[in-house]
Coordinates of C-alpha atoms in Angstrom, one line a residue:
M1 CA 71.3 11.5 53.4
H2 CA 74.3 13.5 54.3
K3 CA 74.8 16.7 52.4
I4 CA 77.7 16.8 49.9
G5 CA 80.3 19.6 50.0
F6 CA 82.8 18.2 47.6
D7 CA 82.7 17.5 43.9
N8 CA 84.6 14.3 43.5
D9 CA 84.2 13.9 39.7
L10 CA 85.7 17.5 39.3
Y11 CA 88.5 16.6 41.5
L12 CA 89.5 13.4 39.5
K13 CA 89.5 15.5 36.4
T14 CA 91.3 18.6 37.5
Q15 CA 93.9 16.8 39.7
S16 CA 95.0 14.5 36.9
E17 CA 95.1 17.5 34.5
K18 CA 97.3 19.4 37.0
I19 CA 99.8 16.6 37.2
I20 CA 100.0 16.2 33.4
E21 CA 100.6 20.0 33.2
R22 CA 103.4 19.9 35.8
I23 CA 105.1 17.0 33.8
S24 CA 105.0 19.2 30.6
K25 CA 106.7 22.1 32.5
F26 CA 109.8 19.9 33.1
G27 CA 110.1 18.6 29.6
G28 CA 108.5 15.2 30.1
K29 CA 109.8 13.6 33.3
L30 CA 108.4 14.3 36.8
Y31 CA 109.2 12.8 40.2
L32 CA 106.0 13.2 42.3
E33 CA 106.4 12.9 46.0
F34 CA 103.1 11.4 47.2
G35 CA 102.2 12.0 50.8
G36 CA 99.2 10.8 52.9
K37 CA 97.1 7.8 52.4
L38 CA 96.6 6.7 48.8
F39 CA 94.0 3.9 49.0
D40 CA 91.8 4.9 52.0
D41 CA 91.9 8.5 52.9
N42 CA 89.1 8.4 55.4
H43 CA 90.2 11.7 57.0
A44 CA 89.6 13.5 53.7
S45 CA 86.3 11.8 53.2
R46 CA 85.1 12.8 56.6
V47 CA 86.1 16.5 56.4
L48 CA 85.1 16.8 52.7
P49 CA 81.7 15.1 52.4
G50 CA 81.6 13.8 48.9
F51 CA 85.3 12.9 48.7
A52 CA 85.7 9.2 48.1
P53 CA 88.4 7.5 50.3
D54 CA 90.0 6.0 47.1
S55 CA 89.9 9.2 45.1
K56 CA 93.7 9.7 45.0
I57 CA 94.4 6.1 43.6
R58 CA 91.5 6.4 41.2
M59 CA 93.1 9.7 39.9
L60 CA 96.4 8.0 39.5
E61 CA 94.7 5.1 37.8
K62 CA 93.8 7.6 35.0
L63 CA 97.5 8.1 34.5
K64 CA 98.6 4.4 34.8
D65 CA 99.8 4.1 31.3
E66 CA 102.4 6.8 31.8
A67 CA 103.1 6.3 35.5
E68 CA 105.3 4.0 37.6
V69 CA 105.5 3.7 41.3
V70 CA 108.7 3.7 43.4
I71 CA 108.2 2.8 47.2
T72 CA 110.7 4.1 49.6
I73 CA 111.3 2.6 53.1
N74 CA 113.8 3.8 55.7
A75 CA 116.3 1.0 56.5
S76 CA 116.2 2.1 60.2
D77 CA 112.5 1.6 60.2
I78 CA 113.0 -2.1 59.1
E79 CA 115.6 -2.5 61.8
K80 CA 113.2 -1.1 64.5
N81 CA 110.2 -3.0 63.2
K82 CA 108.3 0.3 63.0
L83 CA 104.5 -0.2 63.1
R84 CA 101.7 1.4 61.1
S85 CA 99.4 1.9 64.0
D86 CA 96.2 2.2 61.9
L87 CA 96.8 -1.2 60.3
G88 CA 98.8 -2.9 63.0
I89 CA 101.5 -4.1 60.6
T90 CA 105.2 -3.2 60.3
Y91 CA 106.5 -0.8 57.6
D92 CA 108.3 -3.6 55.7
M93 CA 105.1 -5.7 55.5
D94 CA 103.2 -2.6 54.5
V95 CA 105.5 -2.2 51.5
L96 CA 104.3 -5.6 50.3
R97 CA 100.7 -4.6 50.9
L98 CA 101.2 -1.4 48.9
I99 CA 102.7 -3.3 46.0
D100 CA 99.8 -5.7 46.0
A101 CA 97.3 -2.8 46.2
F102 CA 98.9 -0.8 43.3
R103 CA 99.0 -3.9 41.1
G104 CA 95.3 -4.4 41.9
Y105 CA 94.6 -1.1 40.1
G106 CA 96.8 -2.2 37.2
M107 CA 99.6 0.2 38.1
Y108 CA 103.3 -0.7 37.5
V109 CA 105.5 -0.8 40.6
S110 CA 109.0 -0.6 39.3
S111 CA 111.2 -0.8 42.4
V112 CA 111.7 -0.4 46.2
V113 CA 114.3 2.0 47.7
L114 CA 116.0 1.3 51.0
S115 CA 116.8 4.8 52.2
C116 CA 119.3 5.7 55.0
F117 CA 121.0 2.4 54.3
E118 CA 123.9 1.6 56.5
G119 CA 124.3 -2.1 56.2
Q120 CA 121.6 -3.0 58.7
A121 CA 121.4 -6.8 58.7
S122 CA 117.5 -6.7 58.7
A123 CA 117.6 -4.3 55.7
V124 CA 119.9 -6.7 53.8
A125 CA 117.7 -9.6 54.6
Y126 CA 114.6 -7.7 53.5
Q127 CA 116.3 -6.7 50.2
H128 CA 117.0 -10.4 49.6
K129 CA 113.4 -11.2 50.3
L130 CA 112.1 -8.7 47.9
E131 CA 114.5 -9.7 45.1
Q132 CA 113.4 -13.3 45.6
L133 CA 109.9 -11.9 44.9
G134 CA 111.1 -10.4 41.7
I135 CA 111.2 -6.8 42.9
K136 CA 114.1 -4.5 42.1
V137 CA 115.7 -2.9 45.1
Y138 CA 118.0 0.1 45.3
R139 CA 120.1 1.4 48.1
H140 CA 120.2 5.1 49.1
Y141 CA 122.8 5.8 51.9
Q142 CA 122.8 7.9 55.0
I143 CA 124.6 11.2 53.9
P144 CA 126.5 13.0 56.7
G145 CA 125.2 16.5 57.4
Y146 CA 121.8 15.9 55.7
P147 CA 120.0 18.2 55.0
S148 CA 122.1 21.3 55.8
N149 CA 125.5 20.5 54.1
I150 CA 124.3 21.2 50.6
Q151 CA 127.7 21.3 49.0
Y152 CA 128.4 17.8 50.2
I153 CA 124.9 16.4 49.6
V154 CA 124.7 17.5 46.0
S155 CA 128.0 15.9 45.1
D156 CA 129.4 12.5 44.0
Q157 CA 130.0 11.7 47.6
G158 CA 126.5 12.6 48.6
Y159 CA 123.6 11.8 46.2
G160 CA 126.3 10.5 43.8
K161 CA 126.9 7.4 46.0
N162 CA 123.2 6.4 45.8
D163 CA 122.1 3.7 43.4
Y164 CA 120.5 5.2 40.3
I165 CA 116.8 4.0 40.0
E166 CA 116.1 2.8 36.5
T167 CA 112.8 4.3 35.4
S168 CA 111.0 4.1 32.1
R169 CA 107.9 6.3 32.4
R170 CA 107.5 10.0 32.4
L171 CA 105.6 10.1 35.8
V172 CA 107.4 8.5 38.7
V173 CA 105.2 8.4 41.8
V174 CA 107.4 8.1 44.9
T175 CA 105.4 7.0 48.0
A176 CA 106.1 5.2 51.3
P177 CA 104.5 3.4 54.2
G178 CA 104.7 6.5 56.4
P179 CA 106.5 9.8 57.2
G180 CA 110.3 10.0 57.5
S181 CA 110.8 7.3 54.9
G182 CA 112.9 9.4 52.6
K183 CA 110.5 10.2 49.7
M184 CA 111.8 13.8 49.0
A185 CA 115.5 12.7 49.3
T186 CA 114.8 9.9 46.8
C187 CA 113.3 12.3 44.3
L188 CA 116.2 14.7 44.6
S189 CA 118.7 12.0 44.4
Q190 CA 117.1 10.9 41.1
I191 CA 117.1 14.5 39.7
Y192 CA 120.8 14.7 40.6
H193 CA 121.6 11.4 38.7
D194 CA 119.4 12.4 35.8
S195 CA 121.1 15.7 35.4
K196 CA 124.4 13.9 35.2
R197 CA 123.0 11.8 32.4
G198 CA 121.6 14.8 30.5
I199 CA 118.0 14.0 31.4
R200 CA 115.8 17.0 32.2
A201 CA 113.5 16.0 35.2
G202 CA 111.4 17.9 37.7
Y203 CA 110.0 17.5 41.2
A204 CA 106.6 18.2 42.6
K205 CA 104.8 17.4 45.8
F206 CA 101.3 16.0 46.3
E207 CA 99.8 16.6 49.7
T208 CA 96.0 16.9 50.3
F209 CA 96.4 18.9 53.6
P210 CA 96.7 21.6 54.5
I211 CA 94.7 23.1 51.6
W212 CA 96.8 25.9 50.2
N213 CA 94.0 28.2 48.9
I214 CA 91.5 28.3 51.8
P215 CA 92.0 30.4 55.0
L216 CA 94.6 29.5 57.6
K217 CA 92.0 29.0 60.3
H218 CA 89.4 27.3 58.0
P219 CA 88.0 24.3 59.9
V220 CA 89.3 21.9 57.3
N221 CA 92.9 23.2 57.8
L222 CA 92.3 23.1 61.6
A223 CA 91.1 19.5 61.3
Y224 CA 94.5 18.7 59.6
E225 CA 96.3 20.1 62.6
A226 CA 94.0 18.0 64.9
A227 CA 95.0 14.9 62.9
T228 CA 98.7 15.6 63.2
A229 CA 98.8 16.8 66.8
D230 CA 101.3 14.1 67.7
L231 CA 103.7 15.3 64.9
N232 CA 103.4 19.0 66.1
D233 CA 102.6 20.0 62.5
V234 CA 101.4 23.6 62.5
N235 CA 99.7 25.4 59.6
M236 CA 101.1 28.8 58.6
I237 CA 101.0 31.3 55.9
D238 CA 103.7 30.6 53.3
P239 CA 106.1 33.6 53.7
F240 CA 108.0 32.8 50.5
H241 CA 104.8 32.8 48.4
L242 CA 103.7 36.1 49.9
E243 CA 107.0 37.7 49.2
A244 CA 107.2 36.3 45.6
Y245 CA 103.6 36.9 44.5
G246 CA 101.9 39.1 47.1
E247 CA 99.4 36.2 47.6
T248 CA 98.4 34.6 50.9
T249 CA 98.6 30.8 50.7
I250 CA 98.8 28.1 53.4
N251 CA 101.5 25.5 54.1
Y252 CA 102.8 23.7 57.1
N253 CA 105.8 24.4 59.2
R254 CA 108.0 21.5 58.1
D255 CA 107.7 22.4 54.3
V256 CA 108.3 26.1 55.0
E257 CA 111.4 25.4 57.2
I258 CA 113.0 23.1 54.7
F259 CA 112.3 25.3 51.6
P260 CA 115.5 27.4 51.7
V261 CA 117.5 24.1 51.9
L262 CA 115.5 22.5 49.1
N263 CA 115.7 25.6 47.0
A264 CA 119.5 25.7 47.3
M265 CA 119.6 22.0 46.3
F266 CA 117.6 22.8 43.1
E267 CA 119.9 25.6 42.3
R268 CA 123.0 23.4 42.7
I269 CA 121.5 20.6 40.6
M270 CA 119.7 22.5 38.0
G271 CA 121.4 25.9 37.9
T272 CA 118.2 27.7 38.9
S273 CA 115.3 26.7 41.1
P274 CA 112.0 26.1 39.3
Y275 CA 110.1 27.2 42.5
K276 CA 109.8 30.4 44.5
S277 CA 107.8 28.9 47.4
P278 CA 106.8 25.6 49.0
T279 CA 103.2 26.3 47.7
D280 CA 104.7 26.4 44.1
M281 CA 105.9 22.8 44.5
G282 CA 102.5 21.5 45.2
V283 CA 99.9 20.2 42.6
N284 CA 96.9 20.0 45.1
M285 CA 93.5 20.8 43.5
V286 CA 91.3 19.8 46.5
G287 CA 90.4 23.4 47.4
N288 CA 89.0 24.0 43.9
C289 CA 86.5 21.2 44.2
I290 CA 84.8 22.4 47.4
I291 CA 81.2 23.2 46.4
D292 CA 79.5 23.9 49.7
D293 CA 81.7 25.5 52.3
E294 CA 79.1 25.4 55.1
V295 CA 78.8 21.6 54.7
V296 CA 82.6 21.2 54.7
C297 CA 83.0 23.5 57.7
E298 CA 80.5 21.5 59.8
A299 CA 82.1 18.2 58.9
A300 CA 85.6 19.4 59.8
K301 CA 84.4 20.8 63.1
N302 CA 83.0 17.3 63.9
E303 CA 86.3 15.8 63.0
I304 CA 88.2 18.0 65.4
V305 CA 85.8 16.9 68.3
R306 CA 86.3 13.3 67.3
R307 CA 90.1 13.7 67.4
Y308 CA 89.8 15.2 70.9
Y309 CA 88.0 12.2 72.2
Q310 CA 90.4 9.8 70.5
T311 CA 93.4 11.6 71.8
R312 CA 92.0 11.5 75.4
C313 CA 91.6 7.7 75.0
L314 CA 95.3 7.5 73.7
V315 CA 96.5 9.4 76.7
R316 CA 94.6 7.0 79.0
K317 CA 96.3 4.0 77.2
G318 CA 99.7 5.7 77.6
Q319 CA 100.1 6.2 73.8
A320 CA 99.9 10.0 73.7
H321 CA 100.9 13.0 75.8
E322 CA 98.6 15.2 77.7
D323 CA 99.9 18.2 75.7
E324 CA 98.2 16.8 72.6
V325 CA 94.8 17.1 74.5
Y326 CA 95.6 20.7 75.4
Q327 CA 96.5 21.4 71.7
L328 CA 93.1 19.9 70.5
Q329 CA 91.3 22.0 73.1
L330 CA 92.9 25.1 71.5
L331 CA 91.9 23.9 68.0
M332 CA 88.3 23.4 69.2
E333 CA 88.3 26.9 70.5
Q334 CA 89.6 28.3 67.2
A335 CA 86.9 26.3 65.3
K336 CA 84.3 27.6 67.7
V337 CA 83.2 24.1 68.7
D338 CA 83.3 22.1 71.9
A339 CA 83.0 18.5 73.0
S340 CA 79.4 18.9 74.0
S341 CA 78.4 19.2 70.4
R342 CA 78.9 15.5 70.0
K343 CA 75.3 14.3 70.6
V344 CA 76.1 10.6 70.6
A345 CA 78.6 11.2 73.5
A346 CA 76.0 12.7 75.7
A347 CA 73.5 9.9 74.8
A348 CA 75.9 7.1 75.7
V349 CA 77.0 8.7 78.9
Q350 CA 73.4 9.3 80.0
R351 CA 72.4 5.7 79.1
A352 CA 75.4 4.4 81.1
A353 CA 74.3 6.5 84.1
E354 CA 70.7 5.2 83.8
T355 CA 71.7 1.5 83.6
G356 CA 74.8 1.4 85.9
G357 CA 76.9 -0.3 83.2
P358 CA 78.7 0.3 79.9
A359 CA 76.5 1.9 77.2
A360 CA 76.8 2.8 73.5
A361 CA 74.9 5.2 71.2
I362 CA 74.8 5.7 67.4
E363 CA 73.5 8.7 65.5
L364 CA 71.9 7.4 62.2
H365 CA 71.8 9.5 59.0
D366 CA 68.4 10.8 59.7
G367 CA 69.6 12.3 63.0
S368 CA 68.0 9.9 65.4
I369 CA 70.0 8.3 68.1
V370 CA 69.8 4.7 69.1
T371 CA 71.5 3.3 72.3
G372 CA 72.5 -0.1 73.7
K373 CA 73.1 -1.3 77.2
T374 CA 75.1 -4.1 78.7
S375 CA 73.1 -7.2 79.5
K376 CA 73.8 -10.9 80.5
L377 CA 73.8 -11.9 76.8
L378 CA 75.3 -8.9 75.0
G379 CA 77.8 -6.2 75.4
A380 CA 76.7 -2.6 75.0
S381 CA 78.1 -2.2 71.5
A382 CA 76.6 -5.4 70.3
A383 CA 73.2 -4.4 71.7
M384 CA 73.5 -1.0 70.1
L385 CA 74.3 -2.6 66.7
L386 CA 71.2 -4.8 66.8
N387 CA 69.0 -2.0 67.9
A388 CA 70.3 0.3 65.1
L389 CA 69.7 -2.4 62.5
K390 CA 66.2 -3.0 63.9
K391 CA 65.3 0.7 63.6
L392 CA 66.7 0.9 60.0
A393 CA 64.7 -2.2 59.1
G394 CA 61.4 -1.1 60.6
I395 CA 61.5 -4.0 63.1
E396 CA 59.8 -3.5 66.6
K397 CA 62.2 -3.0 69.5
E398 CA 60.7 -6.1 71.4
V399 CA 61.6 -8.5 68.5
D400 CA 64.6 -10.7 69.1
L401 CA 66.7 -10.9 66.0
I402 CA 68.9 -13.6 67.4
S403 CA 67.4 -16.6 69.2
S404 CA 68.7 -17.5 72.6
H405 CA 69.2 -21.1 71.1
V406 CA 71.9 -19.5 69.0
I407 CA 73.5 -17.3 71.6
E408 CA 73.8 -19.9 74.4
P409 CA 76.1 -22.3 72.5
I410 CA 78.3 -19.4 71.5
R411 CA 78.5 -18.3 75.2
H412 CA 79.3 -21.8 76.3
L413 CA 82.0 -22.2 73.7
K414 CA 83.7 -18.9 74.8
V415 CA 83.6 -19.6 78.5
E416 CA 84.0 -23.4 78.8
H417 CA 86.2 -24.2 75.8
L418 CA 88.1 -21.0 74.8
G419 CA 88.8 -19.7 78.3
N420 CA 87.1 -16.3 78.0
T421 CA 86.0 -14.7 81.3
N422 CA 83.5 -12.4 79.5
P423 CA 80.5 -14.5 78.3
R424 CA 78.8 -11.6 76.5
L425 CA 78.9 -11.6 72.7
H426 CA 81.1 -9.0 71.0
T427 CA 80.0 -7.2 67.8
D428 CA 81.8 -9.7 65.5
E429 CA 80.1 -12.7 67.2
V430 CA 76.7 -10.9 67.1
L431 CA 77.1 -10.4 63.3
I432 CA 78.0 -13.9 62.7
A433 CA 75.0 -15.1 64.8
L434 CA 72.8 -12.7 63.0
S435 CA 73.9 -13.9 59.6
I436 CA 73.2 -17.5 60.6
C437 CA 69.7 -16.5 61.8
A438 CA 69.1 -14.7 58.6
L439 CA 69.0 -18.0 56.7
S440 CA 65.7 -18.9 58.4
D441 CA 64.4 -15.7 59.9
E442 CA 62.9 -12.9 57.8
N443 CA 63.5 -10.2 60.4
A444 CA 67.2 -11.1 60.8
E445 CA 67.6 -11.1 57.0
K446 CA 66.0 -7.6 56.8
A447 CA 68.3 -6.4 59.5
M448 CA 71.5 -7.8 57.8
E449 CA 70.5 -5.9 54.6
Q450 CA 70.7 -2.6 56.5
L451 CA 74.3 -3.1 57.7
C452 CA 75.6 -1.0 54.7
N453 CA 73.5 2.0 55.9
L454 CA 75.6 2.3 59.0
R455 CA 78.6 3.5 57.1
G456 CA 79.4 7.1 58.0
C457 CA 77.2 7.1 61.2
E458 CA 78.5 8.5 64.5
V459 CA 79.1 6.1 67.4
H460 CA 80.2 6.8 71.0
T461 CA 80.7 4.3 73.9
S462 CA 80.9 5.0 77.6
V463 CA 84.1 2.9 77.9
I464 CA 87.1 2.2 75.9
L465 CA 86.3 -0.8 73.6
S466 CA 88.3 -4.1 73.1
Q467 CA 90.3 -4.2 69.9
T468 CA 87.9 -6.7 68.5
D469 CA 84.9 -4.3 68.8
T470 CA 87.1 -1.4 67.5
N471 CA 88.1 -3.3 64.4
V472 CA 84.5 -4.4 63.6
F473 CA 83.3 -0.8 63.8
R474 CA 86.3 0.3 61.6
K475 CA 85.2 -2.3 59.0
I476 CA 81.6 -1.2 59.1
G477 CA 82.7 2.3 58.5
V478 CA 81.3 4.2 61.5
N479 CA 83.1 7.1 63.1
L480 CA 83.9 5.8 66.6
T481 CA 84.8 7.7 69.8
S482 CA 84.8 6.7 73.4
E483 CA 85.1 8.0 77.0
P484 CA 88.6 7.7 78.3
V485 CA 87.8 5.0 80.9
Y486 CA 88.1 1.2 80.9
Q487 CA 85.3 -1.1 81.9
T488 CA 87.4 -2.8 84.6
K489 CA 90.5 -2.0 86.7
K490 CA 92.6 -4.7 85.0
L491 CA 96.0 -3.6 83.8
Y492 CA 95.8 -5.7 80.6
H493 CA 93.1 -5.0 78.2
G494 CA 92.9 -7.3 75.1

């Protein structure tokens, strides 16, 4: 069993209480800018052992009777078919996914906002599509001089031109498919319109990382920098909070840089700004729920190393810049950890050297390492998967979980009828074959029952995996890294 470093129950309680407290501060109406992943924050669950990936949505679920959701999408992102790389879907499709997901938790999604709207044909078509689905849509326009020309922005020609979003509940959660969607601008536009209508409303920001009340170079905060290396986010001491209160708190560069502008907007809309620092705007209670700092530090260091390996693979694929690798090397130095600390990486590379072909390794929760090699029947990842399930189920290594009578027809189908050049079974094909064998074979059934015990295990492969294998490992819930090399010299890798 992995050690727990985070009290999730305490988090659900204190975080919802903090939001309710902030609503009261503004007289009963709060626009809450919600950043990060709501439904599946796997980064948080990795660096804060004990944090459930769905903690944030479960926390909001506690407030569902007094909350509504507004989803903002940048019209330019619709035009560009911007992709959410972790899901492989466009931002406009992700809005539909988010609506379904919120509704699945019984939460009320009141509308969608098209930000930076300039009459883009695809955005107009998207609005029509949403309205046909019964979803209210509002337009917020591109404002010249945003965000520096405050006098123009906070006027009838700036925010005043935007559609006013009709809301009915005291907590309005403003979220989006990804960064740059216009969440903050949506909140401020609403506060401007509310003030014109005599409605007192406030703004707060919900971000899980960086954690404001732990040290700047704490491994958890360094792990956040590692996760956002592509965005050039840098954690820093909040100078405004230090000046106002004499307290050292942590924020990130973009919030610190925009705060003077944001503060001036608040003063122009409300008369006085309710906040003295970017830290003041936040409602994050994560830092208060860390119960074992040693466990959390170790988990965060492991995450930084994983990010290093993942970024090296992205560079190899042409999807990241070499500078990001250098940045991650620096973060590893600051966290006093290096790539050699990843035991499964060394095991996979050693196994590949011994066999002369691709290999894979997995570290189980008891610390033991199981490997898999490439054979005529199975790819290395598929072999490792079966070997790990055998070990967990207490089945001897020599036992075949899948009969060759099952494997051969699948190989024949792949090569002779589906045109595949690789006859070896992928991880998904192996799991399907194993599930079929489990109907009549006791060992296969015992192995299948252990699949859930792979969640959270560490996996490393000696070559970059196919998208099929990568997707299977993501669904199983293992933490996957690879060496930045391909198995073949082909230019196209499916």
